[in-house]
Short mmCIF file of C-alpha atoms in Angstrom, two decimals:
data_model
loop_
_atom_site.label_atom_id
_atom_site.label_comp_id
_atom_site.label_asym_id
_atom_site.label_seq_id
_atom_site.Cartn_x
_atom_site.Cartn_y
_atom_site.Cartn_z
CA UNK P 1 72.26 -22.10 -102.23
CA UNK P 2 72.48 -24.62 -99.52
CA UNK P 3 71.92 -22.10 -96.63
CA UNK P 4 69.12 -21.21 -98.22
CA UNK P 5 67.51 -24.89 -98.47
CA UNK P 6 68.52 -24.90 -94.62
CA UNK P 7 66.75 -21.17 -94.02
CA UNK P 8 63.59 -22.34 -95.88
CA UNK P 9 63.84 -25.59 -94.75
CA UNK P 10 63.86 -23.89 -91.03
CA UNK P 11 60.51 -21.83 -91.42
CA UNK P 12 58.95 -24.83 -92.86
CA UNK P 13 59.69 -26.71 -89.70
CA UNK P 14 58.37 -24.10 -88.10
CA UNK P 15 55.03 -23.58 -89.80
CA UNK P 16 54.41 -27.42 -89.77
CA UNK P 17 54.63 -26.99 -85.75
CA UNK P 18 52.50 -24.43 -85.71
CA UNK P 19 49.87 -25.90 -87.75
CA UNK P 20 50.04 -29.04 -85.36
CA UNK P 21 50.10 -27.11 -82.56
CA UNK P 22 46.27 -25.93 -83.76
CA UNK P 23 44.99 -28.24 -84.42
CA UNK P 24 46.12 -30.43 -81.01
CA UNK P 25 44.39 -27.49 -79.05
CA UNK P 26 41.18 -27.25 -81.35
CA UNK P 27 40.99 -31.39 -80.46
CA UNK P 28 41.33 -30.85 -76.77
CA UNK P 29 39.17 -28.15 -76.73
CA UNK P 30 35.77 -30.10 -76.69
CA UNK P 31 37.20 -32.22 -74.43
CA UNK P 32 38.07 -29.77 -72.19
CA UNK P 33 34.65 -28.43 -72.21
CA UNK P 34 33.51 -31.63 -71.40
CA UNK P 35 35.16 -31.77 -68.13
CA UNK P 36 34.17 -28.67 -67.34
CA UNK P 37 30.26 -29.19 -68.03
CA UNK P 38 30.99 -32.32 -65.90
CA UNK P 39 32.77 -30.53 -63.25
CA UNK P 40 29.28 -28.03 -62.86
CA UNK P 41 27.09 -31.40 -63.14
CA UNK P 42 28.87 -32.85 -59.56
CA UNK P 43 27.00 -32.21 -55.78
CA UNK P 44 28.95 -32.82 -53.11
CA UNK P 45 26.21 -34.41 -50.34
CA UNK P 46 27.30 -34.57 -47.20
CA UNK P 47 25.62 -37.09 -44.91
CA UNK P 48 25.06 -38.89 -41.83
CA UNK P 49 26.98 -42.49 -41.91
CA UNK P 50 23.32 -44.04 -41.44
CA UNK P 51 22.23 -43.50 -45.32
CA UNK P 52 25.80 -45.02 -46.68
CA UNK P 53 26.02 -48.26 -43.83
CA UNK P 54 22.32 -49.35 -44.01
CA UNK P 55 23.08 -48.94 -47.93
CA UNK P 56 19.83 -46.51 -48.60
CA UNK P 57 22.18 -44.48 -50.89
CA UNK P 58 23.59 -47.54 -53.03
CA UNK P 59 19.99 -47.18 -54.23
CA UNK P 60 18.81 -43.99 -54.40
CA UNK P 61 21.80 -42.08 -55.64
CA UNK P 62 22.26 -44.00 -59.40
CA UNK P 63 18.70 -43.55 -59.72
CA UNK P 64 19.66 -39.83 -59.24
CA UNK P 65 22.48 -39.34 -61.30
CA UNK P 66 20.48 -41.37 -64.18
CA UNK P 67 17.60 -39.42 -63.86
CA UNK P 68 19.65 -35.76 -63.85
CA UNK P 69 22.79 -36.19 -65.39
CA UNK P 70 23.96 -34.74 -62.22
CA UNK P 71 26.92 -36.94 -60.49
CA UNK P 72 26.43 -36.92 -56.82
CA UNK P 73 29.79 -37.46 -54.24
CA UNK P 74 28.79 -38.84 -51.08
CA UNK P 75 30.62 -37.59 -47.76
CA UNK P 76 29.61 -40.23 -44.95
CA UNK P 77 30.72 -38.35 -41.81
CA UNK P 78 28.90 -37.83 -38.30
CA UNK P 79 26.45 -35.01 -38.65
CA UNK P 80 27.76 -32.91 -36.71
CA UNK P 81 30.96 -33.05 -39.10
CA UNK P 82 28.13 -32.48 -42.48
CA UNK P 83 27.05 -29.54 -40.65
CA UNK P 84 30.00 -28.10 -40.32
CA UNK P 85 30.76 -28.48 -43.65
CA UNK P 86 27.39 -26.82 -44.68
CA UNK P 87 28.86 -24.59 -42.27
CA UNK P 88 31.69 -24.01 -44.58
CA UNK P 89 30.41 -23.87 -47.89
CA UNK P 90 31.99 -27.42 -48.18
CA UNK P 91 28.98 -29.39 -49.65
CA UNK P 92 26.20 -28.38 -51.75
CA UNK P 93 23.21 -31.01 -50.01
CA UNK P 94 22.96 -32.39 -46.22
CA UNK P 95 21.28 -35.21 -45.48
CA UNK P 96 20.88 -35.31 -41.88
CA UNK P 97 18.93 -36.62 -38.38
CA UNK P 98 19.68 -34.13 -35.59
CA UNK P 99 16.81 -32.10 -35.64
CA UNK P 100 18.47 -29.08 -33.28
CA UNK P 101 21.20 -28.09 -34.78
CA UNK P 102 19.66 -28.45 -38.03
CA UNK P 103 17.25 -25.28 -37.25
CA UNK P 104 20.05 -23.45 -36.05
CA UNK P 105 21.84 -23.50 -39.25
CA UNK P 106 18.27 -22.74 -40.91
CA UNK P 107 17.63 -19.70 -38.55
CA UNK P 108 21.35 -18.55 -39.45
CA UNK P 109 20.50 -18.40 -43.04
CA UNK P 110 23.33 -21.43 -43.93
CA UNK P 111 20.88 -23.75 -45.01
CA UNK P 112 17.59 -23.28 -46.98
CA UNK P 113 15.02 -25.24 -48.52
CA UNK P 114 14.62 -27.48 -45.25
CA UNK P 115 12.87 -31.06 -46.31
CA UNK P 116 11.55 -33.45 -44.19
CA UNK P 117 12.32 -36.58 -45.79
CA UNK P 118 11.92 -39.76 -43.38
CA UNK P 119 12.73 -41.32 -40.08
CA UNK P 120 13.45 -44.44 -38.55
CA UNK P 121 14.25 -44.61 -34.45
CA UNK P 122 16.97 -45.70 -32.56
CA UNK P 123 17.61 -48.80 -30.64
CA UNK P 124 19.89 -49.66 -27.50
CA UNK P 125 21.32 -53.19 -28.48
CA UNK P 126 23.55 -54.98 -26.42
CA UNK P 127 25.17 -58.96 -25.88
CA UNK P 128 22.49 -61.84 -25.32
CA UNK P 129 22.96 -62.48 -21.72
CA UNK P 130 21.43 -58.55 -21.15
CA UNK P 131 24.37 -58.25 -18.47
CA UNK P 132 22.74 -54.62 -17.23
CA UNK P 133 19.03 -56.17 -18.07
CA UNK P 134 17.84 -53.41 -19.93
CA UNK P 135 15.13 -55.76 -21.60
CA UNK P 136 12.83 -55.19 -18.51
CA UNK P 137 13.51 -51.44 -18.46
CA UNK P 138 10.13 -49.50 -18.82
CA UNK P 139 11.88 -46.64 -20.62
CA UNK P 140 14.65 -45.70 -22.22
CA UNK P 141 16.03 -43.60 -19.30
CA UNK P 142 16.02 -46.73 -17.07
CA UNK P 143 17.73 -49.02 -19.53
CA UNK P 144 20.60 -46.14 -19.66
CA UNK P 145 20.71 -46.07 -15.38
CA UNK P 146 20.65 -49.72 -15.47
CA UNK P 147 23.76 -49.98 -18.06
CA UNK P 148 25.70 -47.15 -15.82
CA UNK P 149 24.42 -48.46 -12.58
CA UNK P 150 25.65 -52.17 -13.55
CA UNK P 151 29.36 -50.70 -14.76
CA UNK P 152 28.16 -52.74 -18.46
CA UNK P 153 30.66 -51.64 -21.32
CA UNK P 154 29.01 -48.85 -23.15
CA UNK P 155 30.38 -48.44 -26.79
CA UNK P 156 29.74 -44.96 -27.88
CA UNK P 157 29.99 -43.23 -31.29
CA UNK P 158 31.79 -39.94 -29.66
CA UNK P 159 32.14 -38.36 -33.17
CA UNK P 160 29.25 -35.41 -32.24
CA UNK P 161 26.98 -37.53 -35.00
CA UNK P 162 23.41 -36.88 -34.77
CA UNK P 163 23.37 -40.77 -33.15
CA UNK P 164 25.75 -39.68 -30.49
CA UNK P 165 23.88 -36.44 -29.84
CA UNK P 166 20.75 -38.34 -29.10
CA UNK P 167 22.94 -40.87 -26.50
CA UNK P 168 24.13 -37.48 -25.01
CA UNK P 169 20.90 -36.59 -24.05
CA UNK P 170 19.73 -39.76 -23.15
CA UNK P 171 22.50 -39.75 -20.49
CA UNK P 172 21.32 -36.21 -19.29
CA UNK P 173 17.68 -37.08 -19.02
CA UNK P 174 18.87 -39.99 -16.97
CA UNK P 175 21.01 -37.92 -14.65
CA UNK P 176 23.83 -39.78 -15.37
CA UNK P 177 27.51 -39.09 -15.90
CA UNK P 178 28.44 -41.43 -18.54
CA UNK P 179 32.37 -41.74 -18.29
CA UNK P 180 34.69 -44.40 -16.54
CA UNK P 181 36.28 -47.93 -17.58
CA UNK P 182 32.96 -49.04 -18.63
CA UNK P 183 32.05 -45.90 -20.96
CA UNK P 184 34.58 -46.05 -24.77
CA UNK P 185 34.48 -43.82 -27.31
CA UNK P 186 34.94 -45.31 -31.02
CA UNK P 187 35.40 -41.90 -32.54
CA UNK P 188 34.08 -44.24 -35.72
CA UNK P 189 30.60 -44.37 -38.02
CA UNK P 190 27.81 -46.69 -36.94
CA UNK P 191 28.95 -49.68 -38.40
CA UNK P 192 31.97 -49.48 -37.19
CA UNK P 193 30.58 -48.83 -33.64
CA UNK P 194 28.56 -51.64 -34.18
CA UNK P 195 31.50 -53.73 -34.80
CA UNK P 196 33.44 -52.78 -31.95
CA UNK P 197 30.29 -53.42 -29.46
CA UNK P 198 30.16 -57.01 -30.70
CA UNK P 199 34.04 -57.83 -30.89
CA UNK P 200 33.93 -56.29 -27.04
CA UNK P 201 30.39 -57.74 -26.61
CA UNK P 202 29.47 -53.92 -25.30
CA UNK P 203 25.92 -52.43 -25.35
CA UNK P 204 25.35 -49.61 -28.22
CA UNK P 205 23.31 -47.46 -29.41
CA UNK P 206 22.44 -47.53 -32.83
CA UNK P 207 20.05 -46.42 -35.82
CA UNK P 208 17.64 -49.30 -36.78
CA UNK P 209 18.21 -49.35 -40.43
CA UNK P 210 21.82 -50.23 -40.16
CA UNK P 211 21.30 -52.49 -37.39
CA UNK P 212 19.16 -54.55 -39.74
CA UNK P 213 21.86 -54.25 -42.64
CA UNK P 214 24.85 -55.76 -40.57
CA UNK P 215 22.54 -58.02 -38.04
CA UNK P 216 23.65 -61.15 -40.31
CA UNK P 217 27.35 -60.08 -38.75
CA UNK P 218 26.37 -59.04 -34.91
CA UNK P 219 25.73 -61.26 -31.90
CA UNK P 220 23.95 -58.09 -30.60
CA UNK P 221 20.39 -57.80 -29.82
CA UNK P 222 17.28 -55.11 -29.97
CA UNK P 223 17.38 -54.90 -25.73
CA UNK P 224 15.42 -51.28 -26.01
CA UNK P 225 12.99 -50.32 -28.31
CA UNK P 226 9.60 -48.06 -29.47
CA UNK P 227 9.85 -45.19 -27.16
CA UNK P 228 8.97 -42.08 -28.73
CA UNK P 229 12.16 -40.01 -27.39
CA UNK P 230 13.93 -42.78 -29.56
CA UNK P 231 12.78 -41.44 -32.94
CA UNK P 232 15.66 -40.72 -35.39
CA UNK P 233 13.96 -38.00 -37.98
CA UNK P 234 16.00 -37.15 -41.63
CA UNK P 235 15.67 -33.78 -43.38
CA UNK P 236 17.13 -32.54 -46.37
CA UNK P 237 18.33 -29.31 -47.15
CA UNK P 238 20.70 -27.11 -49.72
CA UNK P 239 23.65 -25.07 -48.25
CA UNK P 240 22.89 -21.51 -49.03
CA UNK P 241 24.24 -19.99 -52.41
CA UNK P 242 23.69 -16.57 -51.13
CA UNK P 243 26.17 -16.62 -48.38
CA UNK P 244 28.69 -19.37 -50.39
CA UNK P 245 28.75 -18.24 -53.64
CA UNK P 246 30.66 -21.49 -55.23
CA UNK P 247 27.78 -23.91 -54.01
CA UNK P 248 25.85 -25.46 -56.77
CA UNK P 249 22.75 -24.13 -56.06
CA UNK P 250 20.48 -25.23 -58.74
CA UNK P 251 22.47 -29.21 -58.09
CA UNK P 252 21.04 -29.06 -54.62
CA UNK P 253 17.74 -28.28 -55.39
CA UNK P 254 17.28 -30.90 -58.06
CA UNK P 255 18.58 -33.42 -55.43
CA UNK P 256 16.46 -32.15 -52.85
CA UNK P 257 13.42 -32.48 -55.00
CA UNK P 258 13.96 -35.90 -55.73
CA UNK P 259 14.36 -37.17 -52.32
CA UNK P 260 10.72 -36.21 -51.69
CA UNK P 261 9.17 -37.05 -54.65
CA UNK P 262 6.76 -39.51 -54.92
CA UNK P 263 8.82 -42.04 -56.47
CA UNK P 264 11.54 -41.62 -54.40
CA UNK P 265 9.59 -42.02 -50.90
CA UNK P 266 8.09 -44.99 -52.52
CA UNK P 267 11.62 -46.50 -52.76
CA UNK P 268 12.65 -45.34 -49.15
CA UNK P 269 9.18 -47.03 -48.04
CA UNK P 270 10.12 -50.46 -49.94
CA UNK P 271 13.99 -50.10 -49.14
CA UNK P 272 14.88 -53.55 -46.96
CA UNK P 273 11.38 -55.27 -46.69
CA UNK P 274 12.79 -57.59 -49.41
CA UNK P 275 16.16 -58.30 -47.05
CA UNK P 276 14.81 -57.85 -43.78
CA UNK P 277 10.97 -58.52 -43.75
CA UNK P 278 10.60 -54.95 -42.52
CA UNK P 279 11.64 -51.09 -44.21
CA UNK P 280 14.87 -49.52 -42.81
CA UNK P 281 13.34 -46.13 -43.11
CA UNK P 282 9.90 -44.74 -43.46
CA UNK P 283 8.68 -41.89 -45.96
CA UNK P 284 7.70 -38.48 -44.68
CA UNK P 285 7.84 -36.02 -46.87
CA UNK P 286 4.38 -33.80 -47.41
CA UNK P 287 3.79 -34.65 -43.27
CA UNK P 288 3.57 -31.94 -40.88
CA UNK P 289 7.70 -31.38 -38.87
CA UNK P 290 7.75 -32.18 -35.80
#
């Protein structure tokens, strides 16, 4: 009689298990499903270092993800490095300012839906005391023979960002082979950059927008500005489902839409005027590409 208490007893065990065993999974499954519908509702943007230092994307993005349910996460690299990764299949949005190599990805079929979104231009900023005296250069070519022909410390980005692309061809149009004592490579972002020209009290050059955003922290000053060769132009653009199948396709184009809708250029047009007197960054979406 007692082994069969212990026998019954047994499968009773067993049964009890069982039925808490179901029940555990049926509770975990909606919360499995959760994560997963949250997992599809992520975008991986990858982005110049520009939008993240001068802080442009601390305002825009929550907007975004309140607006969409969609939960963006921000890679701040050089853009060279975002293209790549568009290259890749690694991100699902770029947000990017070299202009070049951004239609060569376009006329490769990588990227589609290519958005002009805004631009701001570049400056050459430098120590007080102007040791090269770039501040009388009449163009931005001079200032760059004048910085090379006076041996100044040049800090530059050297991390094939669309900032140090456009130095890189300032140098060429100069005719001038920027390496030596005087020429450093950060391999860093902009603010960074920024941080080593005034610890080293180097010329740089930089982005306007997050010039503006860390000024309060520099002893560096505007020493070159308002030539037209110095314009630093965004676009926008989603990395091509067709030829990477795991990109979130319909993620990108929701976040590609917003950056040039109305409300959204009215945002980048207002962006820093309260800080700064003056806008970081200027809306262009609708206007004709350069």
């Amino acid at each position: 009689m007692k082994g069969k208490k212990v026998i019954l007893t047994f499968f009773l065990s067993l049964l009890l298990f069982a039925i808490m065993a179901g029940c555990a999974r049926e509770s975990q499954q909606p919360e499995n499903k959760a994560a997963e519908n949250q997992g599809m509702k992520e975008i991986i943007l990858a982005t110049t270092t520009s939008t993240v230092d001068s802080g442009l994307l601390d305002v825009l993005n929550p907007v975004f993800e309140e607006k969409t349910g969609y939960v963006v996460k921000t890679i701040p690299t050089g853009t060279g490095k975002a293209l790549a990764m568009g290259e890749r299949g690694d991100a699902d949005v770029l947000l990017v300012h070299a202009p070049e190599a951004e239609k060569k990805l376009l006329e490769e079929g990588v990227v589609t839906n290519y958005r002009l979104v805004m631009h701001n231009d570049f400056v050459i900023v430098g120590p007080e005391n102007d040791p090269a005296g770039i501040s009388h250069a009449q163009t931005a070519m001079e200032a760059m023979q004048k910085i090379a022909a006076s041996q100044s410390l040049f800090i530059s980005r050297g991390d094939d960002s669309g900032t140090h692309k456009k130095e890189l061809s300032l140098w060429q149009k100069a005719n001038v082979k920027n390496e030596g004592g005087w020429y450093q490579e950060s391999g860093t972002g902009m603010g960074e950059t920024l941080a080593i020209a005034n610890d080293k009290q180097g010329y740089t050059l930089s982005d306007r927008g997050t010039y503006l955003a860390l000024k309060k922290n520099l002893k560096l000053k505007i020493l070159f500005e308002g030539e037209k060769s110095l314009l630093n132009i965004y676009h926008v653009m989603q990395v091509n489902q067709e030829k990477f199948p795991k990109v979130n396709a319909e993620g990108a184009r929701v976040y590609v839409e917003f950056m040039i809708s109305p409300e959204t250029q009215e945002m980048i047009k207002n962006f820093g005027v309260d800080k700064y007197g003056e806008p970081l960054f200027f809306p262009d979406a609708g206007k004709k590409d350069s």
